[in-house]
Short mmCIF file of N, CA and C in Angstrom, two decimals:
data_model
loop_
_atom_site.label_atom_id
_atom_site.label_comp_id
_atom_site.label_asym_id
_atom_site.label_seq_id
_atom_site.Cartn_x
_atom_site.Cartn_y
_atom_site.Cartn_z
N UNK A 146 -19.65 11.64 -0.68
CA UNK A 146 -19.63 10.76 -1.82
C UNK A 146 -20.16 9.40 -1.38
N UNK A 147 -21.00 8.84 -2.30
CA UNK A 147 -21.56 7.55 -1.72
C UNK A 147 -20.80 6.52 -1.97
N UNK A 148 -21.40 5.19 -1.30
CA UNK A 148 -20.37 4.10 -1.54
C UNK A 148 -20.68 3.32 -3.51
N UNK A 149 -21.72 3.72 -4.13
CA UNK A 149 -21.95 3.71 -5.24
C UNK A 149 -21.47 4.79 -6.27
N UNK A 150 -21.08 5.75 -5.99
CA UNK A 150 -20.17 6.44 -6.59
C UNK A 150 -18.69 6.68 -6.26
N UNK A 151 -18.24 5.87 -5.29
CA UNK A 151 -16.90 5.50 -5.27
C UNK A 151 -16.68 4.78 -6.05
N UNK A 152 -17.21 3.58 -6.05
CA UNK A 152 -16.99 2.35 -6.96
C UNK A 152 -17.10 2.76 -8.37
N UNK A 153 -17.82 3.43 -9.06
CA UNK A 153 -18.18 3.77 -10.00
C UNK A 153 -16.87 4.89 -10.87
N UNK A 154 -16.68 5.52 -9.95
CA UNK A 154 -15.08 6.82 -9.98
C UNK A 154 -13.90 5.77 -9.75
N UNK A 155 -13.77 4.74 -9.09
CA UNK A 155 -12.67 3.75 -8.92
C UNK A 155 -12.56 3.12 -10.20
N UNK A 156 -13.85 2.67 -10.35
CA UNK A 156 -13.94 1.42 -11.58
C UNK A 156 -13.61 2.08 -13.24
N UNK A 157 -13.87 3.27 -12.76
CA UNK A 157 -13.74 4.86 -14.24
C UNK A 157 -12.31 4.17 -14.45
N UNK A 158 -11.45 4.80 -13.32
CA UNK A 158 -10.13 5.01 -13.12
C UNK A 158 -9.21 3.62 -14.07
N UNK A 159 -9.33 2.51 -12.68
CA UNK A 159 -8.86 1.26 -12.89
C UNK A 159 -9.40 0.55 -14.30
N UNK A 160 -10.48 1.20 -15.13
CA UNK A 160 -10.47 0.36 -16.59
C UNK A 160 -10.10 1.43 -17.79
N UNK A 161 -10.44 2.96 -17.63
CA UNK A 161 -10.16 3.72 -18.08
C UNK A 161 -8.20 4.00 -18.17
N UNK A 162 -7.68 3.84 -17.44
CA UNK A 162 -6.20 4.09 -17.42
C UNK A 162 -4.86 2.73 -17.02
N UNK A 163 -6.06 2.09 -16.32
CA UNK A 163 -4.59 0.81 -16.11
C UNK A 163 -5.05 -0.33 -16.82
N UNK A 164 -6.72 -0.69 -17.05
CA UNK A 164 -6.92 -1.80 -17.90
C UNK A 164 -6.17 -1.70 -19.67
N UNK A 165 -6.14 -0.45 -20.16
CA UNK A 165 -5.88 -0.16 -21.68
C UNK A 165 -4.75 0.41 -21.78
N UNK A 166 -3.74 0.62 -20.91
CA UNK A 166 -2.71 1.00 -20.76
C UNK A 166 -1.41 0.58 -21.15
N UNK A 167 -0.38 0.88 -21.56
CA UNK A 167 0.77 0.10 -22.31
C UNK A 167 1.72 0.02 -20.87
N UNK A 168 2.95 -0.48 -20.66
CA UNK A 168 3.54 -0.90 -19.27
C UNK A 168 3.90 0.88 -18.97
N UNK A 169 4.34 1.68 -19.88
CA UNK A 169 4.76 3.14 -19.48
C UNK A 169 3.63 3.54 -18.74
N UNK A 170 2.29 3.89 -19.64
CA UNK A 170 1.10 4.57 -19.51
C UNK A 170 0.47 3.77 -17.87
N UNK A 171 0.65 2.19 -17.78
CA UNK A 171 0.61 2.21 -16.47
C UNK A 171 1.11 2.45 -14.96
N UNK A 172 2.75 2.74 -15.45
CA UNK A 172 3.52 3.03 -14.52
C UNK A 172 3.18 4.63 -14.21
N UNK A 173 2.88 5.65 -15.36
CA UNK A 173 2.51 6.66 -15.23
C UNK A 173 1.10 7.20 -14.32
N UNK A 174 0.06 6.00 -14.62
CA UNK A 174 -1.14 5.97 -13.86
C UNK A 174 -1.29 5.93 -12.81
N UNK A 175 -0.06 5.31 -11.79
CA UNK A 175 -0.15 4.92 -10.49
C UNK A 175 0.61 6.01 -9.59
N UNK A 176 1.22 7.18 -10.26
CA UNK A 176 2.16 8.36 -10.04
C UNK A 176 1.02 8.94 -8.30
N UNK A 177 0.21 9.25 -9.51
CA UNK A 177 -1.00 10.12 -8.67
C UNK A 177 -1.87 9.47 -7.39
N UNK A 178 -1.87 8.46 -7.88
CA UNK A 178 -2.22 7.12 -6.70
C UNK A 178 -1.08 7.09 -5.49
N UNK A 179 0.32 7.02 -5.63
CA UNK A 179 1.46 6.93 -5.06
C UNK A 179 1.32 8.01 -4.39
N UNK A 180 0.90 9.21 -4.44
CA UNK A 180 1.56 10.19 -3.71
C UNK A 180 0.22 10.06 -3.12
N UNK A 181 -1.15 10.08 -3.17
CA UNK A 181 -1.99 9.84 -2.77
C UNK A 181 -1.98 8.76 -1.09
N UNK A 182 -1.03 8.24 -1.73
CA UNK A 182 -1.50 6.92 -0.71
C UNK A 182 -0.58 7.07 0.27
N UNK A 183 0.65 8.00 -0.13
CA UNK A 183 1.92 8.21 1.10
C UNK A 183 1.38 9.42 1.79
N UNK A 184 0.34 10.18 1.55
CA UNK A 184 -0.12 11.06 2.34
C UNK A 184 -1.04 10.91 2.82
N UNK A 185 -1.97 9.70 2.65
CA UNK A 185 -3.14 8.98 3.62
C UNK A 185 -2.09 8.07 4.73
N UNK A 186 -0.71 7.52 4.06
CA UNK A 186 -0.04 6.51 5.42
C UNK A 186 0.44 7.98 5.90
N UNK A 187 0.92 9.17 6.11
CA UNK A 187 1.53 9.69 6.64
C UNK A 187 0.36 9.99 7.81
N UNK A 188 -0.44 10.32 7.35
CA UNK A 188 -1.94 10.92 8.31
C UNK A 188 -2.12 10.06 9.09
N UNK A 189 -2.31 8.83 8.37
CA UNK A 189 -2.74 7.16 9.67
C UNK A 189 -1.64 7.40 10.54
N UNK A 190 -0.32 7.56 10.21
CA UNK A 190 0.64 7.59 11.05
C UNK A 190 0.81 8.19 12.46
N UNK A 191 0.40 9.98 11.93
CA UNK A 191 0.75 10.39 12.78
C UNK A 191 -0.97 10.64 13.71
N UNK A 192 -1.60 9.87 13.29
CA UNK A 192 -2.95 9.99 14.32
C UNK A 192 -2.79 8.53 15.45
N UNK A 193 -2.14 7.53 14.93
CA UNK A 193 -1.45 6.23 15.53
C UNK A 193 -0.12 6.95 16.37
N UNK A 194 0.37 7.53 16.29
CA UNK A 194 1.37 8.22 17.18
C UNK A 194 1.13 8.81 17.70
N UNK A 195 -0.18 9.86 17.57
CA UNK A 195 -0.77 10.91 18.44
C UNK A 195 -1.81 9.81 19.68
N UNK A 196 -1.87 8.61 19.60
CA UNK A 196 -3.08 8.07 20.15
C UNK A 196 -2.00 7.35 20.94
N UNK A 197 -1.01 6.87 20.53
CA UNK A 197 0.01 5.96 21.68
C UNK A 197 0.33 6.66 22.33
N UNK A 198 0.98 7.93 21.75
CA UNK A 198 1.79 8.96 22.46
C UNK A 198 0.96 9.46 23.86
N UNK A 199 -0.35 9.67 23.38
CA UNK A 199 -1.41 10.12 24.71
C UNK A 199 -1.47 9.09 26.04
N UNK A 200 -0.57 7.75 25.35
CA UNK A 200 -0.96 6.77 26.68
C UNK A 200 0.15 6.52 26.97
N UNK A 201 1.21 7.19 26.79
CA UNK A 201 2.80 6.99 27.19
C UNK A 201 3.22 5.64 26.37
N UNK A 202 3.02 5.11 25.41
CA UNK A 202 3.75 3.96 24.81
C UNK A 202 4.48 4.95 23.37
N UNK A 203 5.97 5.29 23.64
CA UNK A 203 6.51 5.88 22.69
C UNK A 203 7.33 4.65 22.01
N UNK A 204 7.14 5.18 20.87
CA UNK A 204 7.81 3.75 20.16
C UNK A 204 8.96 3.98 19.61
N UNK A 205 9.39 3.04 18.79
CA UNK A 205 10.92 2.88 18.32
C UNK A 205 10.76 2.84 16.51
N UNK A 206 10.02 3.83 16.13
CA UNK A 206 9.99 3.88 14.52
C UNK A 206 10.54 4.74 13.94
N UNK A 207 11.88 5.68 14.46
CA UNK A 207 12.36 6.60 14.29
C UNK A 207 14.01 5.60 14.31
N UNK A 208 14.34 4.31 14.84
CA UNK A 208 15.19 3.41 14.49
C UNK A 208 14.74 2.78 13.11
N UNK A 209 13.56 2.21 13.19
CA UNK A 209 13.16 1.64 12.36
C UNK A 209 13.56 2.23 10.69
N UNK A 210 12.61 3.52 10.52
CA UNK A 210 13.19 4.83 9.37
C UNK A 210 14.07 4.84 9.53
N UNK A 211 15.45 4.75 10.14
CA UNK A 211 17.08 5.19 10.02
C UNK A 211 17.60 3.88 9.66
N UNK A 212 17.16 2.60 9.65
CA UNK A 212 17.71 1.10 9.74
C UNK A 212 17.11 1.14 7.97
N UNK A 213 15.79 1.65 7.47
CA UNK A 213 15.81 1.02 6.14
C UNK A 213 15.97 2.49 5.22
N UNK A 214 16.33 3.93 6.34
CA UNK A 214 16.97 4.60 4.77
C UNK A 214 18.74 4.50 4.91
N UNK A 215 19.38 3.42 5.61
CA UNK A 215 20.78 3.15 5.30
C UNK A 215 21.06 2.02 4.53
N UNK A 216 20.19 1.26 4.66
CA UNK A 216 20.04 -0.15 4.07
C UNK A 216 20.05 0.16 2.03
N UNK A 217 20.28 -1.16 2.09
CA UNK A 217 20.05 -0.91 0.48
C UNK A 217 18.66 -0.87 -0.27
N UNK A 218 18.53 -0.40 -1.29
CA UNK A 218 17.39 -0.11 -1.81
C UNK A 218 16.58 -1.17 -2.84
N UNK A 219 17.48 -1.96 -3.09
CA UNK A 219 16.71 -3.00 -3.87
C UNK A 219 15.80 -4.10 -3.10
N UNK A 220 15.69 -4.54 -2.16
CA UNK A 220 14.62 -5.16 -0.97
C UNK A 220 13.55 -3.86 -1.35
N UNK A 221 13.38 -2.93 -0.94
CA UNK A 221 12.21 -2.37 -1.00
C UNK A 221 11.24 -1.91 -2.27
N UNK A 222 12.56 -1.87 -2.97
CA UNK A 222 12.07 -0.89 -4.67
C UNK A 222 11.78 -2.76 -5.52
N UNK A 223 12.21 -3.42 -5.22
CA UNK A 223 12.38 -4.58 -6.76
C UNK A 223 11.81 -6.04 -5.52
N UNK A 224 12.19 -6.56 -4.51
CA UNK A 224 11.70 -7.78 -4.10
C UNK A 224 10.41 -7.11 -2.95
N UNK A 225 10.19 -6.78 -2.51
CA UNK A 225 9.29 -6.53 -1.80
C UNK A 225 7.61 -5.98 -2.28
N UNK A 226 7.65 -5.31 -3.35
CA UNK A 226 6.75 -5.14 -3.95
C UNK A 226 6.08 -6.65 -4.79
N UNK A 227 7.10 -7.21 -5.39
CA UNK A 227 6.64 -8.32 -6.37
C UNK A 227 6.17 -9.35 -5.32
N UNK A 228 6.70 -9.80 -3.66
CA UNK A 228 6.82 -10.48 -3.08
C UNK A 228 4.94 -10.53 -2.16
N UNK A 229 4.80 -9.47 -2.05
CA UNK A 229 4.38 -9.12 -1.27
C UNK A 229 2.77 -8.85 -1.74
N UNK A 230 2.98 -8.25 -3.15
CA UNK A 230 1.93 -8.01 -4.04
C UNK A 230 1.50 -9.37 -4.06
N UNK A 231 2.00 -10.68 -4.72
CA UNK A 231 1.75 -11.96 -4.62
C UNK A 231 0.92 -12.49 -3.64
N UNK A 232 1.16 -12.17 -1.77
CA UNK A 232 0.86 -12.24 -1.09
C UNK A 232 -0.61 -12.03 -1.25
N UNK A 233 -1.26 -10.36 -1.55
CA UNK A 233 -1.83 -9.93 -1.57
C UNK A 233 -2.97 -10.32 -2.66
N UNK A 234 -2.44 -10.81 -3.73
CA UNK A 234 -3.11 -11.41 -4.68
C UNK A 234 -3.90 -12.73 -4.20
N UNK A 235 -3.31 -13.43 -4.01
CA UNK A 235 -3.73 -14.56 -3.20
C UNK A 235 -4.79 -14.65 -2.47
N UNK A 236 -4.54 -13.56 -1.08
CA UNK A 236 -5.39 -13.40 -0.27
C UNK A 236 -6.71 -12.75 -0.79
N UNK A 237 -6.37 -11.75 -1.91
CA UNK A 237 -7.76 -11.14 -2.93
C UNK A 237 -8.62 -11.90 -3.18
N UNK A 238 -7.95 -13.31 -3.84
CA UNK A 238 -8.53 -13.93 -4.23
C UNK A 238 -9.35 -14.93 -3.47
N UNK A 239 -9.01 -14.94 -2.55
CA UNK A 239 -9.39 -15.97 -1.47
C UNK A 239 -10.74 -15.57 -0.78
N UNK A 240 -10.31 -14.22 -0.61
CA UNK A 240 -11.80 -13.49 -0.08
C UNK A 240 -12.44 -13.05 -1.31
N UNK A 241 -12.24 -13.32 -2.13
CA UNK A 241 -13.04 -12.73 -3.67
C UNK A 241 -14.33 -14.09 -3.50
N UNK A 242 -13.58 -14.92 -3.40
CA UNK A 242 -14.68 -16.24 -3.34
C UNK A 242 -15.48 -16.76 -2.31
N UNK A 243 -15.47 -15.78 -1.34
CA UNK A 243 -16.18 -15.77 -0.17
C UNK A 243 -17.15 -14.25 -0.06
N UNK A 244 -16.64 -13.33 -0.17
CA UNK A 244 -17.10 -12.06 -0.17
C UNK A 244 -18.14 -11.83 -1.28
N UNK A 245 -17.28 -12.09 -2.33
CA UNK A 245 -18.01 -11.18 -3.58
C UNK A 245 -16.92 -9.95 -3.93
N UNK A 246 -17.45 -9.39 -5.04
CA UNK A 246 -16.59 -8.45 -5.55
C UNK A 246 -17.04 -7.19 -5.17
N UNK A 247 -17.47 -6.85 -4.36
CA UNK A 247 -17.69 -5.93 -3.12
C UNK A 247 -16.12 -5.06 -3.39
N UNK A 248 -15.77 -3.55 -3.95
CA UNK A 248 -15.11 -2.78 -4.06
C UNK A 248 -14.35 -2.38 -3.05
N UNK A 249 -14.75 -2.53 -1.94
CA UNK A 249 -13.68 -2.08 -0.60
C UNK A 249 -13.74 -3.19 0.25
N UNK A 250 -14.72 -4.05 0.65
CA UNK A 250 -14.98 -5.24 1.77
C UNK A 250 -13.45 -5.96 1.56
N UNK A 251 -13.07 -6.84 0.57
CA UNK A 251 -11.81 -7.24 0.47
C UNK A 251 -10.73 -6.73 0.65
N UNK A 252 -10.50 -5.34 -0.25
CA UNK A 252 -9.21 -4.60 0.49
C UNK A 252 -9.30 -4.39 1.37
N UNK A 253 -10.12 -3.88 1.79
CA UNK A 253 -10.15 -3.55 3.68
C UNK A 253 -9.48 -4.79 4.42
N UNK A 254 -10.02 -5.98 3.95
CA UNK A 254 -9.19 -6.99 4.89
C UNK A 254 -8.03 -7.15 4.56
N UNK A 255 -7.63 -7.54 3.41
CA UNK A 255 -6.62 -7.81 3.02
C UNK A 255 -5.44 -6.92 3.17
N UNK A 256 -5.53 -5.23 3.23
CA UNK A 256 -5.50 -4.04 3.72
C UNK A 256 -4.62 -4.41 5.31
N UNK A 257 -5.72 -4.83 5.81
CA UNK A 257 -5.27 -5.02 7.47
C UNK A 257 -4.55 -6.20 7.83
N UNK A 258 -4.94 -7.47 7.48
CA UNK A 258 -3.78 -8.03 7.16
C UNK A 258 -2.64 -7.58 7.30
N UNK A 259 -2.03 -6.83 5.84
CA UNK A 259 -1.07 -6.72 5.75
C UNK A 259 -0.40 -5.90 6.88
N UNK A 260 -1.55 -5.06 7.17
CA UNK A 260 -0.84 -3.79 8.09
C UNK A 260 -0.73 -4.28 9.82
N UNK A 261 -1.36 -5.32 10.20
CA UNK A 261 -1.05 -6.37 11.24
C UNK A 261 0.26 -7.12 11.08
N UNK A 262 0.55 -7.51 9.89
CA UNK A 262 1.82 -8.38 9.52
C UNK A 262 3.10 -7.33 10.00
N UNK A 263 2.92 -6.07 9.04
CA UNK A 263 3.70 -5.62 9.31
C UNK A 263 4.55 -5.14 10.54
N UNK A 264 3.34 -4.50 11.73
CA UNK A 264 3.51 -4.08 12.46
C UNK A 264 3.78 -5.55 13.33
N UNK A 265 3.77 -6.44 13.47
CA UNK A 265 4.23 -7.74 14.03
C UNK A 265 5.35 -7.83 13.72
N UNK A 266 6.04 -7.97 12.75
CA UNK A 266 7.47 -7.90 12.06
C UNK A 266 8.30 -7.00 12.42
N UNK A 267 7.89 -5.83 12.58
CA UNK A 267 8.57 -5.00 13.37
C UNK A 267 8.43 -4.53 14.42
N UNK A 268 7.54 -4.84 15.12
CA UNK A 268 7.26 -4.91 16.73
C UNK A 268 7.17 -3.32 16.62
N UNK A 269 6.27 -2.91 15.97
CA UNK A 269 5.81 -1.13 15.91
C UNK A 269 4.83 -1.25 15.41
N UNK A 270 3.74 -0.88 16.61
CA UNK A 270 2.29 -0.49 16.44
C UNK A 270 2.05 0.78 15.06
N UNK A 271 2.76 1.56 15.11
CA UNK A 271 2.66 3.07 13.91
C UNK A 271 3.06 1.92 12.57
N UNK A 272 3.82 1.19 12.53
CA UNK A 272 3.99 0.75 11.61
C UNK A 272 2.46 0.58 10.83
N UNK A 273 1.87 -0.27 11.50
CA UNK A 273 -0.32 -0.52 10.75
C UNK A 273 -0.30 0.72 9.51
N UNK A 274 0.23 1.46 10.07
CA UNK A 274 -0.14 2.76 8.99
C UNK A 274 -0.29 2.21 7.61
N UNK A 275 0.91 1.51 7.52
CA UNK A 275 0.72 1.13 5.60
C UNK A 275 -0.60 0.28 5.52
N UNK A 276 -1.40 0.39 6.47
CA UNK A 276 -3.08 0.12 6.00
C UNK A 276 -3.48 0.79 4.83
N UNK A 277 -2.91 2.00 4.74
CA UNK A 277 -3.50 3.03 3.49
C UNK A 277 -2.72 2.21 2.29
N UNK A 278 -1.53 2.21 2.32
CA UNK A 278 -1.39 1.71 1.00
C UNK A 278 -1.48 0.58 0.39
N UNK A 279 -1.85 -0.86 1.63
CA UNK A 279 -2.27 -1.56 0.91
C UNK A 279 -3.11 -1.81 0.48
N UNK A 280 -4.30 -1.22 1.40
CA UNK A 280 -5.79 -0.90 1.08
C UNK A 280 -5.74 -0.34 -0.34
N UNK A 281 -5.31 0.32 -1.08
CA UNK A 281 -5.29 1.16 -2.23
C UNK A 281 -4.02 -0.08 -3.48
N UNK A 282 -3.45 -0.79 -2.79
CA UNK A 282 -2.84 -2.03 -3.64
C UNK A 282 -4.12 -3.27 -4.11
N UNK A 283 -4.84 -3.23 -2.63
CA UNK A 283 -5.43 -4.10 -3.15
C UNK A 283 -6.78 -3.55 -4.22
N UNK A 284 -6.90 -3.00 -4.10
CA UNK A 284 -8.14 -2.14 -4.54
C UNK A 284 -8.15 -1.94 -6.23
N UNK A 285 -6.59 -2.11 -6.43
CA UNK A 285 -6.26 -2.19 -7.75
C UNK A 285 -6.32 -3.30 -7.85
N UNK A 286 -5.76 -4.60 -7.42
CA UNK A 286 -5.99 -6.29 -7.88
C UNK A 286 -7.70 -6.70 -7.86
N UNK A 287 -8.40 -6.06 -7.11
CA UNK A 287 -9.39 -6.32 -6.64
C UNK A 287 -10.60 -6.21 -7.94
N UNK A 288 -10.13 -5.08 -8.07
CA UNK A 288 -11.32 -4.24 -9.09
C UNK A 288 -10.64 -4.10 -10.30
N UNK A 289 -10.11 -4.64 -10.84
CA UNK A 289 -9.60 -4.39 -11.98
C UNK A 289 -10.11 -5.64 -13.18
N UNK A 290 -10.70 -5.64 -13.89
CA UNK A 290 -11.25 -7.24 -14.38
C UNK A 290 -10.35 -8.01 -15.05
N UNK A 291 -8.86 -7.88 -15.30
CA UNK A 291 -7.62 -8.29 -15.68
C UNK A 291 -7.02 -8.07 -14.28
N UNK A 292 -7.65 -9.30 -13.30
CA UNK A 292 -6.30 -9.24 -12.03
C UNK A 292 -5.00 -9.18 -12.63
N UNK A 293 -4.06 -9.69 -13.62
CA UNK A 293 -3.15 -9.50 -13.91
C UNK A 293 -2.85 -7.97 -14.21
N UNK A 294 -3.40 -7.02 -14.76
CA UNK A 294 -3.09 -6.17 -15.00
C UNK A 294 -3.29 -5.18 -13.74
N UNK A 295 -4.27 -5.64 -12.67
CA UNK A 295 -4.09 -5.18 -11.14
C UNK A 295 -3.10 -5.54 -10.58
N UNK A 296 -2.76 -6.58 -10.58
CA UNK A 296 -1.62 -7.16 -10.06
C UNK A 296 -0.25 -6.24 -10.36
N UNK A 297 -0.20 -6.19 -11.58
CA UNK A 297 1.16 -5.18 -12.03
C UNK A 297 1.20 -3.87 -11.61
N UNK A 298 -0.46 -3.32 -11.68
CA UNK A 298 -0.44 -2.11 -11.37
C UNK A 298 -0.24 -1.68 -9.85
N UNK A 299 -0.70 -2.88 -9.24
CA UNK A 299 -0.09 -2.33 -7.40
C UNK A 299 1.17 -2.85 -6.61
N UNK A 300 1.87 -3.53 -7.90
CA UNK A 300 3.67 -3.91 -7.94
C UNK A 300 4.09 -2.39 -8.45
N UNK A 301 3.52 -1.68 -9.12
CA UNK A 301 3.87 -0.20 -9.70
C UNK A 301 3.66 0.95 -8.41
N UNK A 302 2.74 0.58 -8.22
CA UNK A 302 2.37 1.29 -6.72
C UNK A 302 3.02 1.39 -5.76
N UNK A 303 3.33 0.28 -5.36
CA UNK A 303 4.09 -0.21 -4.35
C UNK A 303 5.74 0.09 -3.81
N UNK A 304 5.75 0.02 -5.38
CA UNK A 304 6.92 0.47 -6.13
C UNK A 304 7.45 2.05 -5.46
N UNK A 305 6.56 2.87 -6.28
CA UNK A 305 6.49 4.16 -6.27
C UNK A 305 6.16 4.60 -4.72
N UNK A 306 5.93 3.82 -4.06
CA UNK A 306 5.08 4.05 -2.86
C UNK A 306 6.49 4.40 -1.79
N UNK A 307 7.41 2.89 -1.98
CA UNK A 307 8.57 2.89 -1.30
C UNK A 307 9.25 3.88 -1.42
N UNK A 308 9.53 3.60 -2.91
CA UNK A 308 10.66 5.09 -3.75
C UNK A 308 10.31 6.77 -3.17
N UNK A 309 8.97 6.79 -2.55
CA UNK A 309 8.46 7.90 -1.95
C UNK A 309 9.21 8.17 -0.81
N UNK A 310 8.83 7.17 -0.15
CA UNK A 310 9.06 7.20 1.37
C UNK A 310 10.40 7.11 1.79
N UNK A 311 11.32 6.01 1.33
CA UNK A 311 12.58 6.56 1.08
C UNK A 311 13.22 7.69 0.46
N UNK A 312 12.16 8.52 -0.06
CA UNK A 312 13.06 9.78 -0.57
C UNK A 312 12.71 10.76 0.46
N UNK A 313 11.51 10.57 1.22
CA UNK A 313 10.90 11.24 2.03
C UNK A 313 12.11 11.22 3.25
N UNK A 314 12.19 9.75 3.49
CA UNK A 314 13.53 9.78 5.07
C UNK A 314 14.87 10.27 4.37
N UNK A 315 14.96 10.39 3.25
CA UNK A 315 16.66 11.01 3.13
C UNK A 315 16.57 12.34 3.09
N UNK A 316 15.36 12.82 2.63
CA UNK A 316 15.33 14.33 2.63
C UNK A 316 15.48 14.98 3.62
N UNK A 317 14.48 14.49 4.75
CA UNK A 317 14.55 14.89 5.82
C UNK A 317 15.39 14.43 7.05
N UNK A 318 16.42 14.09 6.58
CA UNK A 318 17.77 13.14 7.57
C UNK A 318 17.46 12.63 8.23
N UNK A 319 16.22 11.31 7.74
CA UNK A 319 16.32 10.24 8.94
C UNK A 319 17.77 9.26 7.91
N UNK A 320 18.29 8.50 9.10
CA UNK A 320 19.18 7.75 8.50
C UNK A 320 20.23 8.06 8.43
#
């Protein structure tokens, strides 16, 4: 697929379903995106674990998963998305006015960013993984021609993204 028919299948998506969308119909839109994007971080993950693991640096993200599926759930599901999305908005915008509206060039940074932040914050290299989903947060603020309505839609994401992954560590008894 080319990089002109990504943009083109992205841009379908993001004006076709989240630009004309009522707050349900957008929360519904980002379903498929959500599971999408927890199975691109699961893949980054475990190819970032397969690549440390080969050089003997085993890490500590198996504390990490047991510390936030005991913890409470409102930090991840309700302040962290709105908090963070903000973040992300910002920075969109910042490289929007330097870049151009270039369909992936900005998320990509903004993307890594975040996934540098993170993994700094928690002193876990595997952590970077959520490169995938913010790459795909920003991608919605980015390209959407109502940043506001990008904006909501990758607070929905984000949303759904967590609510994943925490259902993912209780299922499988981390925590």
């Amino acid at each position: 697929m080319s990089l002109v028919n990504a943009r083109n299948s992205l841009g379908w998506y993001v004006e076709g379903y989240l630009c004309e969308a009522q707050w349900r119909g957008l929360f519904l839109a980002c379903i498929p995106l959500a599971v999408l994007s927890v199975a691109l971080q699961n893949v980054l993950e475990w190819i970032i674990d397969t690549v440390l693991d080969s050089f003997g640096f085993y890490g500590r993200l198996d504390e990490i998963m047991a510390y936030h599926a005991e913890m409470s759930w409102v930090g991840p599901l309700l302040v962290a998305p709105v908090f963070e999305n903000l973040l992300c908005l910002f920075w969109v915008v910042v490289f929007s006015h330097k870049l151009g509206r270039t369909w992936w060039l900005v998320p990509c940074i903004v993307g890594g960013i975040a996934a540098v932040f993170h993994a700094l914050i928690y002193m876990e290299p595997r952590y970077a993984s959520v490169f995938a989903d913010f790459f795909l947060m920003c991608c919605l603020i980015h390209n959407a021609k109502n940043r506001a309505v990008g904006f909501w839609a990758s607070v929905f994401l984000h949303f759904l993204v967590n609510f994943i992954v925490l259902l993912q560590w209780r299922i499988f008894g981390v925590g």
